[in-house]
mmCIF file of C-alpha atoms in Angstrom:
data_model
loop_
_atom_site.group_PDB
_atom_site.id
_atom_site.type_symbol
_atom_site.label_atom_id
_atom_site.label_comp_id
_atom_site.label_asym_id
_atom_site.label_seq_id
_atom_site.Cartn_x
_atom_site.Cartn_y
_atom_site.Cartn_z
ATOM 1 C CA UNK T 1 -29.314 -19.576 23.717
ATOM 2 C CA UNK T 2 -31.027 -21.584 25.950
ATOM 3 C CA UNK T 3 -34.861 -23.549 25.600
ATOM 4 C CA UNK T 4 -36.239 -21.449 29.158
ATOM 5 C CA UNK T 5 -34.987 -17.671 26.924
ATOM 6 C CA UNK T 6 -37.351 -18.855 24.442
ATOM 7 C CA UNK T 7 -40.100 -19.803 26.635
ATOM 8 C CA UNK T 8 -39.555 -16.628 28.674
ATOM 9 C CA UNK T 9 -39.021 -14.367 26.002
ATOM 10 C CA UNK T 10 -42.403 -16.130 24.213
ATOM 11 C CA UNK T 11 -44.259 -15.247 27.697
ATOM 12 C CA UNK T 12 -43.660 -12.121 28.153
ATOM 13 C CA UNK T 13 -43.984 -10.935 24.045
ATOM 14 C CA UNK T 14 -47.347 -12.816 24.087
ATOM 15 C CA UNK T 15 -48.512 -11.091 27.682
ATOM 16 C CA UNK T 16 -47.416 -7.946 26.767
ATOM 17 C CA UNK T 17 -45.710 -7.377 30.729
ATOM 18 C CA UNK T 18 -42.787 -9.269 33.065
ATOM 19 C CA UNK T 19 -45.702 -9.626 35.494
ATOM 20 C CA UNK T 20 -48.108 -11.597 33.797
ATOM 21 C CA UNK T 21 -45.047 -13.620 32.304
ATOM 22 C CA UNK T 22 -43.803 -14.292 35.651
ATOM 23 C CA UNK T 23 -47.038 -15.806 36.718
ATOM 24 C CA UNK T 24 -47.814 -17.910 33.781
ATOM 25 C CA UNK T 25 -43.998 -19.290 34.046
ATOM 26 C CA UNK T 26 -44.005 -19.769 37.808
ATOM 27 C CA UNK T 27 -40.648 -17.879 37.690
ATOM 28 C CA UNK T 28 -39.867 -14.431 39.326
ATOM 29 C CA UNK T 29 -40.101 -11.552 37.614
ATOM 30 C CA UNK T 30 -36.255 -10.759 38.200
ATOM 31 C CA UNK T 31 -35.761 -14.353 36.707
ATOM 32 C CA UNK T 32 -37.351 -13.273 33.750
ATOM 33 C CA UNK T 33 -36.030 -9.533 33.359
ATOM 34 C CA UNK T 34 -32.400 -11.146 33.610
ATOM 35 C CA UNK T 35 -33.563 -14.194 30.964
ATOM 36 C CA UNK T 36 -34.543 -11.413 28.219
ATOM 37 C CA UNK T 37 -31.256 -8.928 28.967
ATOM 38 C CA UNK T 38 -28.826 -12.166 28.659
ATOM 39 C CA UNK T 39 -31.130 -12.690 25.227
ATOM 40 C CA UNK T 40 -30.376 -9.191 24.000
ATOM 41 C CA UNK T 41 -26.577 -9.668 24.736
ATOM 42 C CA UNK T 42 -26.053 -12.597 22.897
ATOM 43 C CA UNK T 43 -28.305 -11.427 19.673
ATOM 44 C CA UNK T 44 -27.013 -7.961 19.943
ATOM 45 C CA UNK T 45 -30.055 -6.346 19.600
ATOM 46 C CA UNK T 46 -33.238 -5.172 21.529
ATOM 47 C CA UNK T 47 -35.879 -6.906 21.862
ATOM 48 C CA UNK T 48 -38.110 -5.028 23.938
ATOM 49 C CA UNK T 49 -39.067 -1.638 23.620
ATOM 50 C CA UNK T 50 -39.902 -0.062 27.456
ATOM 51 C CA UNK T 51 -42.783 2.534 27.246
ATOM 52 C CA UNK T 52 -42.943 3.877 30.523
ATOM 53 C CA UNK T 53 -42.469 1.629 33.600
ATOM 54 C CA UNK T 54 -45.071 -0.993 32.676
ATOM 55 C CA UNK T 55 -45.599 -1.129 28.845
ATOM 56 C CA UNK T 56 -43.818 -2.831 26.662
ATOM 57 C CA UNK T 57 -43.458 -3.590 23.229
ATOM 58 C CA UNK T 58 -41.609 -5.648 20.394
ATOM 59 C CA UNK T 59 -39.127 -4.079 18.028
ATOM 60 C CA UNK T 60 -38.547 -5.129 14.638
ATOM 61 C CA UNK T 61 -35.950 -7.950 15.664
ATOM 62 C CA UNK T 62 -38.215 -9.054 18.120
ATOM 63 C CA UNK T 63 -41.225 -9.761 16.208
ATOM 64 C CA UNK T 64 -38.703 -11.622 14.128
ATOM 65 C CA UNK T 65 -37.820 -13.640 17.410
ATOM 66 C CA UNK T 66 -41.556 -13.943 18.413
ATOM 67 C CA UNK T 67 -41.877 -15.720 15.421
ATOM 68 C CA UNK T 68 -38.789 -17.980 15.229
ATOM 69 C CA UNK T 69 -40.078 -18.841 19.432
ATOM 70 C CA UNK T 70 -43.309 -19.646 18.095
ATOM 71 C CA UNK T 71 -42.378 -22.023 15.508
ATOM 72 C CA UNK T 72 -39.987 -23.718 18.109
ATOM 73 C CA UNK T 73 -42.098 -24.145 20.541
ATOM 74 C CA UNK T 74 -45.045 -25.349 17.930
ATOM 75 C CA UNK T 75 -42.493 -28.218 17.004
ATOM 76 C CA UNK T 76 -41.726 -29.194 20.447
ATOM 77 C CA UNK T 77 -45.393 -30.013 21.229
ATOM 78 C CA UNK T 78 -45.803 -31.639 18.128
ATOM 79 C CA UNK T 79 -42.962 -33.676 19.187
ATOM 80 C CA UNK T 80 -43.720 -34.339 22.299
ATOM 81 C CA UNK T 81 -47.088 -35.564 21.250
ATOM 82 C CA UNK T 82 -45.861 -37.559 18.395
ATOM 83 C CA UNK T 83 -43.238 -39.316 21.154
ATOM 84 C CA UNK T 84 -46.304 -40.050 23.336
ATOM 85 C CA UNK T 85 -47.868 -42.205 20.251
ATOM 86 C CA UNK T 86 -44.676 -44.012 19.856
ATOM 87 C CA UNK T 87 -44.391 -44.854 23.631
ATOM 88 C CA UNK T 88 -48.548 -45.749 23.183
ATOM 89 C CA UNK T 89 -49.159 -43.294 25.696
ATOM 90 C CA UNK T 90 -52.596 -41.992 25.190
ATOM 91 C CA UNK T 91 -52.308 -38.493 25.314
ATOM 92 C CA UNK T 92 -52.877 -35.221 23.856
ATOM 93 C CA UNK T 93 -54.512 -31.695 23.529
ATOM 94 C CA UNK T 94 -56.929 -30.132 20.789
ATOM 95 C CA UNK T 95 -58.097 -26.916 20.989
ATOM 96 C CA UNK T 96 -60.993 -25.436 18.842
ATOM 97 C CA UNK T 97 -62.783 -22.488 18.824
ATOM 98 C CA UNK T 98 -65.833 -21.483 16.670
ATOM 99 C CA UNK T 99 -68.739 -19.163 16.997
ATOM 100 C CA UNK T 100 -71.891 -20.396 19.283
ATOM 101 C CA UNK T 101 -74.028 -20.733 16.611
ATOM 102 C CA UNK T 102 -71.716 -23.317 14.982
ATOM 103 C CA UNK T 103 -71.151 -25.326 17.830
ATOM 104 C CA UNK T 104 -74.581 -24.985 18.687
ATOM 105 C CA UNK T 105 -75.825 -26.722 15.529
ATOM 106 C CA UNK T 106 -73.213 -28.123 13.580
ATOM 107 C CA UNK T 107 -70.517 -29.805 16.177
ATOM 108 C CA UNK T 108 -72.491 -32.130 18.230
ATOM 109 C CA UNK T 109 -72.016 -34.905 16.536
ATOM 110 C CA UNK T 110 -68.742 -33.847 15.610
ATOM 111 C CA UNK T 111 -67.656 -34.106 18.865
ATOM 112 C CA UNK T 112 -69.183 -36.899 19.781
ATOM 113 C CA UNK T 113 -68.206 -38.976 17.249
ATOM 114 C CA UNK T 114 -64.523 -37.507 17.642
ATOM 115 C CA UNK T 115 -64.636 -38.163 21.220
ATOM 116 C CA UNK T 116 -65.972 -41.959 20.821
ATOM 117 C CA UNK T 117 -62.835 -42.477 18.758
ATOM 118 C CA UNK T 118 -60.054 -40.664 20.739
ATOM 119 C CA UNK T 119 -61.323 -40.455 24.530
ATOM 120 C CA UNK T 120 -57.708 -39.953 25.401
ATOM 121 C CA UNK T 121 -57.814 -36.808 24.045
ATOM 122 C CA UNK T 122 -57.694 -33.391 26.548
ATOM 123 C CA UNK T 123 -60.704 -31.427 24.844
ATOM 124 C CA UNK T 124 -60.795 -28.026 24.765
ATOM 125 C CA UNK T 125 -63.613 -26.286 22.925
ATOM 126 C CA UNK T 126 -64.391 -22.507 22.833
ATOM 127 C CA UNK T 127 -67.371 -20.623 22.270
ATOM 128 C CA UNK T 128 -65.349 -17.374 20.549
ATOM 129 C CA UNK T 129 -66.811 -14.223 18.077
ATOM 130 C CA UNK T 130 -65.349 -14.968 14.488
ATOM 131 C CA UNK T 131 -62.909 -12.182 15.045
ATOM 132 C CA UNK T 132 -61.858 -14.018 18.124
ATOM 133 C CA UNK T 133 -61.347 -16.971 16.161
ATOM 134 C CA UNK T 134 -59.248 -15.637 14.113
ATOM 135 C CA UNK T 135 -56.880 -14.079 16.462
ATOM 136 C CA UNK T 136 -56.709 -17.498 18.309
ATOM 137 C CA UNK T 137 -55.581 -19.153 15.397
ATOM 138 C CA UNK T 138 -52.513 -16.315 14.389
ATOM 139 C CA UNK T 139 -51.911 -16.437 18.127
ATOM 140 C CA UNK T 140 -51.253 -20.244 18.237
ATOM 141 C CA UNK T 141 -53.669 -20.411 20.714
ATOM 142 C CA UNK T 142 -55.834 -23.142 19.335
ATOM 143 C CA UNK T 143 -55.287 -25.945 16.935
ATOM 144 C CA UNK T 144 -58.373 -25.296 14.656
ATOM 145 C CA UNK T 145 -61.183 -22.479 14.242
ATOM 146 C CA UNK T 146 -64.115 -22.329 12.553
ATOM 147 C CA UNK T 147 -65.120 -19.453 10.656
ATOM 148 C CA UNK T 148 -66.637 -18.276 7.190
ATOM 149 C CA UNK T 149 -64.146 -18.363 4.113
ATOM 150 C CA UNK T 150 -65.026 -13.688 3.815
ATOM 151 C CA UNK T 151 -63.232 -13.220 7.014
ATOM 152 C CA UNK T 152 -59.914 -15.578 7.305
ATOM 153 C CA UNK T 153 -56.747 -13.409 6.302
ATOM 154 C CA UNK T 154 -53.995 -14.449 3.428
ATOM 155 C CA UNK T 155 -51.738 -15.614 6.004
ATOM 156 C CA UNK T 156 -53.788 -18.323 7.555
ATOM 157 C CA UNK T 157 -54.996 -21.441 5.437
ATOM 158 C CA UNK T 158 -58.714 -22.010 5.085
ATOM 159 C CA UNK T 159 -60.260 -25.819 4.295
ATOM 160 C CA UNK T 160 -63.883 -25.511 2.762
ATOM 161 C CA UNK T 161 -66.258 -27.325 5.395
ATOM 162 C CA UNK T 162 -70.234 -26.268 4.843
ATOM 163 C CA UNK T 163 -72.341 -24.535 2.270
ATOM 164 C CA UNK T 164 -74.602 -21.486 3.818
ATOM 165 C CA UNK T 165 -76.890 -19.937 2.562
ATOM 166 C CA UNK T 166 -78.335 -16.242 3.048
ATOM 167 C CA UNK T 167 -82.001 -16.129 4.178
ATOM 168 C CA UNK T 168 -84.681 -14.029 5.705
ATOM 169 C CA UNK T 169 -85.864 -15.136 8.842
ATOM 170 C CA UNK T 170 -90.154 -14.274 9.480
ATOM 171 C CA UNK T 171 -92.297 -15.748 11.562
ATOM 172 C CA UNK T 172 -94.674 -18.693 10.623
ATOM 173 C CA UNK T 173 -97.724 -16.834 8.533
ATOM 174 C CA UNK T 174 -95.735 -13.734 7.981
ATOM 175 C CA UNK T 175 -97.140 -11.977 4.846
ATOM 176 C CA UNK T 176 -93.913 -12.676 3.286
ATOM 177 C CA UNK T 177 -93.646 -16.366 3.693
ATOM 178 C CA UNK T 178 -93.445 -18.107 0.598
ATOM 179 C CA UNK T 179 -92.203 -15.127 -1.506
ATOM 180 C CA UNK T 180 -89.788 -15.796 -4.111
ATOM 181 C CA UNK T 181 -87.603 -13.524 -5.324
ATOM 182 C CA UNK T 182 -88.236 -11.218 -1.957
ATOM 183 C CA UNK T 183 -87.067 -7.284 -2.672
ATOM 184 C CA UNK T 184 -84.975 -5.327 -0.621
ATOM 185 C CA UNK T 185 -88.041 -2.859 -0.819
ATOM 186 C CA UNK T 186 -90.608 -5.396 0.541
ATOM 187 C CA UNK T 187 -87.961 -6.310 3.602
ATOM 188 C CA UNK T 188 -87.876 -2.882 4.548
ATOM 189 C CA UNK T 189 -91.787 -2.756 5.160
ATOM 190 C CA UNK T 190 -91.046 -4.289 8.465
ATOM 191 C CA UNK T 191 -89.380 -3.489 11.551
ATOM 192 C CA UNK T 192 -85.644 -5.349 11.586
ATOM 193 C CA UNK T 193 -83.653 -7.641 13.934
ATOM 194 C CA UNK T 194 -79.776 -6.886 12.683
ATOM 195 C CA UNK T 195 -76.361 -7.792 14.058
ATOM 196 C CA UNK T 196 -74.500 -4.720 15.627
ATOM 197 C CA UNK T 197 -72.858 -2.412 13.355
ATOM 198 C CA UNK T 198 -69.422 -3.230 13.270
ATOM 199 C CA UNK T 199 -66.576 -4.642 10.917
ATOM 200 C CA UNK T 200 -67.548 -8.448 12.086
ATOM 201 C CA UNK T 201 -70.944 -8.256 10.679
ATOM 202 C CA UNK T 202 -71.080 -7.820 6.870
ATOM 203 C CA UNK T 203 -74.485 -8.782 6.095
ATOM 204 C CA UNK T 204 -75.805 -5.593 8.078
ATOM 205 C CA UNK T 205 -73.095 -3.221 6.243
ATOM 206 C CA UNK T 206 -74.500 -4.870 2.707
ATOM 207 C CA UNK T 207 -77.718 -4.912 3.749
ATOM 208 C CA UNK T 208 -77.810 -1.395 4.951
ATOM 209 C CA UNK T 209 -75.462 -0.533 1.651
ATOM 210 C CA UNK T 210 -78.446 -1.722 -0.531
ATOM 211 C CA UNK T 211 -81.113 0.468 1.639
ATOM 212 C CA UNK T 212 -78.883 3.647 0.809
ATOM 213 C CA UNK T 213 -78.308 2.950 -2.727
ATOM 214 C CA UNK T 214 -81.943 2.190 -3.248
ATOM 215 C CA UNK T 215 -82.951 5.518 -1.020
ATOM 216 C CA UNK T 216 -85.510 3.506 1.096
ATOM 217 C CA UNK T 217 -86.407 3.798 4.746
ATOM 218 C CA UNK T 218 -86.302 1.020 7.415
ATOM 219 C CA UNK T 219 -86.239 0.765 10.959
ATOM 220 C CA UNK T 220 -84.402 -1.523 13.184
ATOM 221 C CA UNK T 221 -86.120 -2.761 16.027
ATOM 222 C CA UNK T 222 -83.101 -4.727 17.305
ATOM 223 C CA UNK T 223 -79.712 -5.739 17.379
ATOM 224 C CA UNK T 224 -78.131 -9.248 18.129
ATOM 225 C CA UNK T 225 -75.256 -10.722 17.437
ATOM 226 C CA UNK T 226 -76.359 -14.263 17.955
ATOM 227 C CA UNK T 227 -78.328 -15.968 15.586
ATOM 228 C CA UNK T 228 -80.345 -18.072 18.070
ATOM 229 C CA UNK T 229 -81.501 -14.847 19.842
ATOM 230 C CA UNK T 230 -82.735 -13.083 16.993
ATOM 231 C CA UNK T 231 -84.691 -16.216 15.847
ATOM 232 C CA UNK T 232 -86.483 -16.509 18.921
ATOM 233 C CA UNK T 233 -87.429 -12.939 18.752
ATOM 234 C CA UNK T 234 -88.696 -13.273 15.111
ATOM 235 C CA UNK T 235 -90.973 -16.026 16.506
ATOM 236 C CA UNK T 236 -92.489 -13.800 19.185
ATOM 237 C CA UNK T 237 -93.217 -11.195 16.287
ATOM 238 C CA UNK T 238 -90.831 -8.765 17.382
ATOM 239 C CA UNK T 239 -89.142 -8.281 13.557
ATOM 240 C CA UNK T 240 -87.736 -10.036 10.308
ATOM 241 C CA UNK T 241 -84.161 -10.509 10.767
ATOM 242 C CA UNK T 242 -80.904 -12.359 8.601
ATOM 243 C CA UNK T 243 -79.056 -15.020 8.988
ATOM 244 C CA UNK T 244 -76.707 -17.408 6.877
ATOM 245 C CA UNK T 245 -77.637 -20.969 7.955
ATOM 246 C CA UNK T 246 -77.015 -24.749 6.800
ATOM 247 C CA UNK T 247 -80.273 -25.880 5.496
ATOM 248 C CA UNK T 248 -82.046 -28.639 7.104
ATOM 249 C CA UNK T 249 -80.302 -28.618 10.240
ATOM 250 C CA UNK T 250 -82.351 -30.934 12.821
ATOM 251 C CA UNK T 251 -82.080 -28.256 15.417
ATOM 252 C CA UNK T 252 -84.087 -25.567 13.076
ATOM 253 C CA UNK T 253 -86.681 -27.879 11.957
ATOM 254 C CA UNK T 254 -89.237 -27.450 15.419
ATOM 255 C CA UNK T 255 -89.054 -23.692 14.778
ATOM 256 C CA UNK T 256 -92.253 -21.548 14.345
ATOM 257 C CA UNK T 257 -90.001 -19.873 11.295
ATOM 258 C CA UNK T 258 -90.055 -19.411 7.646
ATOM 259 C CA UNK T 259 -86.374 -19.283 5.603
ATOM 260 C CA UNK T 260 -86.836 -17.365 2.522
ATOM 261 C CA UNK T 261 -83.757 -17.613 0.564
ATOM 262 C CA UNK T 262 -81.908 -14.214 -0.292
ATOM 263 C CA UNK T 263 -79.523 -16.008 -2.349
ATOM 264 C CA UNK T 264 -81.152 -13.915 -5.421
ATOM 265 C CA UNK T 265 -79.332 -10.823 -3.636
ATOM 266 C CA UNK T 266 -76.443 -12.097 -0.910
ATOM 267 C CA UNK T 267 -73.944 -14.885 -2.750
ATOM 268 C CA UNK T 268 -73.873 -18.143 -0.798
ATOM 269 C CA UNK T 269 -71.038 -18.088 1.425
ATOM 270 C CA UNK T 270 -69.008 -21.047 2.826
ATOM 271 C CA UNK T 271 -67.780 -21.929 6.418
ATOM 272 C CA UNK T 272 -64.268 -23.063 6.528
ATOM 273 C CA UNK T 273 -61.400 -24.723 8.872
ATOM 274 C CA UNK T 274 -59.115 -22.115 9.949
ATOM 275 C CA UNK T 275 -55.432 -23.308 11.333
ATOM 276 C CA UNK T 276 -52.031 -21.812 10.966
ATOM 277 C CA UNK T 277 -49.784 -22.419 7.662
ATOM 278 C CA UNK T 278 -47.231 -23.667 9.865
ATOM 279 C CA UNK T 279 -49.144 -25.856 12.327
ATOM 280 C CA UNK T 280 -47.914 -29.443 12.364
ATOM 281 C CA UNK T 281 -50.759 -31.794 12.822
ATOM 282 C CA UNK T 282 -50.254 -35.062 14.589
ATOM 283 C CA UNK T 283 -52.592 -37.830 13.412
ATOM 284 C CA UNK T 284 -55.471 -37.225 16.019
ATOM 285 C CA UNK T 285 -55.593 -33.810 15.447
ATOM 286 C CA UNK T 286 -55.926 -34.684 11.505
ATOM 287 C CA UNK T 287 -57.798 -37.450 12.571
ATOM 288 C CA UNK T 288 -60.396 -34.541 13.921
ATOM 289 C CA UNK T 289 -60.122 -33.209 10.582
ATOM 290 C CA UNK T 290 -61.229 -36.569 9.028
ATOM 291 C CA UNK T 291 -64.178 -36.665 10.889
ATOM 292 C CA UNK T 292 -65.214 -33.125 10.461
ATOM 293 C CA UNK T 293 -64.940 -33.035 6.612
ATOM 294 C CA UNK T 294 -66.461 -37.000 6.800
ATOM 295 C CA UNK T 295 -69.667 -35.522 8.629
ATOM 296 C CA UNK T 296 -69.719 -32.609 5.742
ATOM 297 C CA UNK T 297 -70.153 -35.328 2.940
#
């Protein structure tokens, strides 16, 4: 078995096609085709299954490979990096990935501290869905994510970062401002900026949960999926809408809003570090860690 199989055979399985694989690899796509059959031969078993003349996907043995290539090739840039400290050389790659409103108001000090400290680094930071996050991080595709605790599966490890907190979003003067103990009933008086209805977005499935169970009406005015859309909406007078924020963030104080806490309904929920069981972390990628969790306190 040879190291260009595995990087090959890891191509193509992540691309899903010879094609893309051959691009990605700089290698023909004969190269590769003949790469994966000698593969095959010398583990006995099929990798691949061909669906058609262009689709292709794993069998059982290889999403058993996919994951043995994975871990190999994990460990090789580990090591490679880890053998570039030893030399002195100053180099390296981190790659994170969080939702915008999360880099928006929680990472730029992060980074700047981070990048103050380690300017050697190669940065790569991506504004991503949660959902997308996630899929990055079982993909191997970044180092870290950043996500709430709800949504990361068994199979990835989570570290505890920031408390948020659930809260109603009105304008400055709304009638409601200053309520404590809102109801679900007085919420529904007026018109509604939600996030789209879909799996990613819990709060509106609750929310709308609690509407059905209670038999009220409601109208939504709105949807928006980013947090710093709706608010600026709910300024103009537009709606009420949700969010789950970090309270006293410098970048929410200027706003023409009121936060009424909904913790008396929603639970507080958490945002966490997301990374792969298996990731090996060399020490400026922990370091990056350090500083994140160090910014939390």
């Amino acid at each position: 078995m040879e190291w260009k199989q595995i990087v090959s055979f890891y191509h193509v399985a992540r691309l899903g096609s010879f094609t893309r694989a051959a691009g990605a690899t700089f290698r023909t796509q004969s190269a590769l085709t003949q790469q994966i059959k000698a593969l095959e031969e010398e583990l006995d078993c099929l990798l691949f299954e061909r669906i058609g003349k262009r689709r292709l996907r794993l069998t059982s043995a290889g999403e058993k490979f996919l994951a043995f290539a994975e871990s190999i090739i994990n460990k090789y840039d580990c090591l490679m990096e880890e053998l570039a400290e030893l030399k002195g050389l100053q180099k390296g790659r981190l790659r994170i990935a969080a939702p915008f409103t999360t880099l928006y108001h929680l990472f730029p000090e992060v980074l700047r501290e981070y990048t103050k400290q380690f300017p050697w680094v190669e940065l790569t930071v991506l504004d991503r869905s949660q959902q997308n996050v996630i899929e990055l991080v079982k993909n191997g595709d970044i180092d870290f994510g950043m996500a709430l605790e709800s949504v990361v599966p068994k199979e990835l490890a989570k570290i505890r970062w920031k408390k948020v907190e659930p809260v109603l979003l009105t304008p400055a003067g709304h009638p409601l401002a200053g309520t404590k103990g809102v109801t679900i009933r007085q919420i529904a008086q007026y018109p509604l900026i939600l996030p789209p209805k879909n799996g990613e977005y819990s709060s509106r499935m609750q929310l709308e949960d609690l509407f059905q169970e209670l038999g009220i009406n409601y109208r939504i005015i709105m949807e928006s999926s980013n947090v710093e859309l709706s608010s600026l909406y709910v300024e103009m007078g537009l709606g009420i809408s949700f969010a789950t924020i970090v309270r006293d963030l410098p970048g929410l104080k200027h706003r023409k809003l009121e936060f009424i806490s909904l913790s008396h309904i929603f639970e507080p929920a958490y945002l966490a570090v997301v990374v792969r069981k298996d990731k090996i972390l060399t020490s400026f990628k922990r370091a990056f860690l350090n500083v994140l969790l160090e910014d939390s306190r």
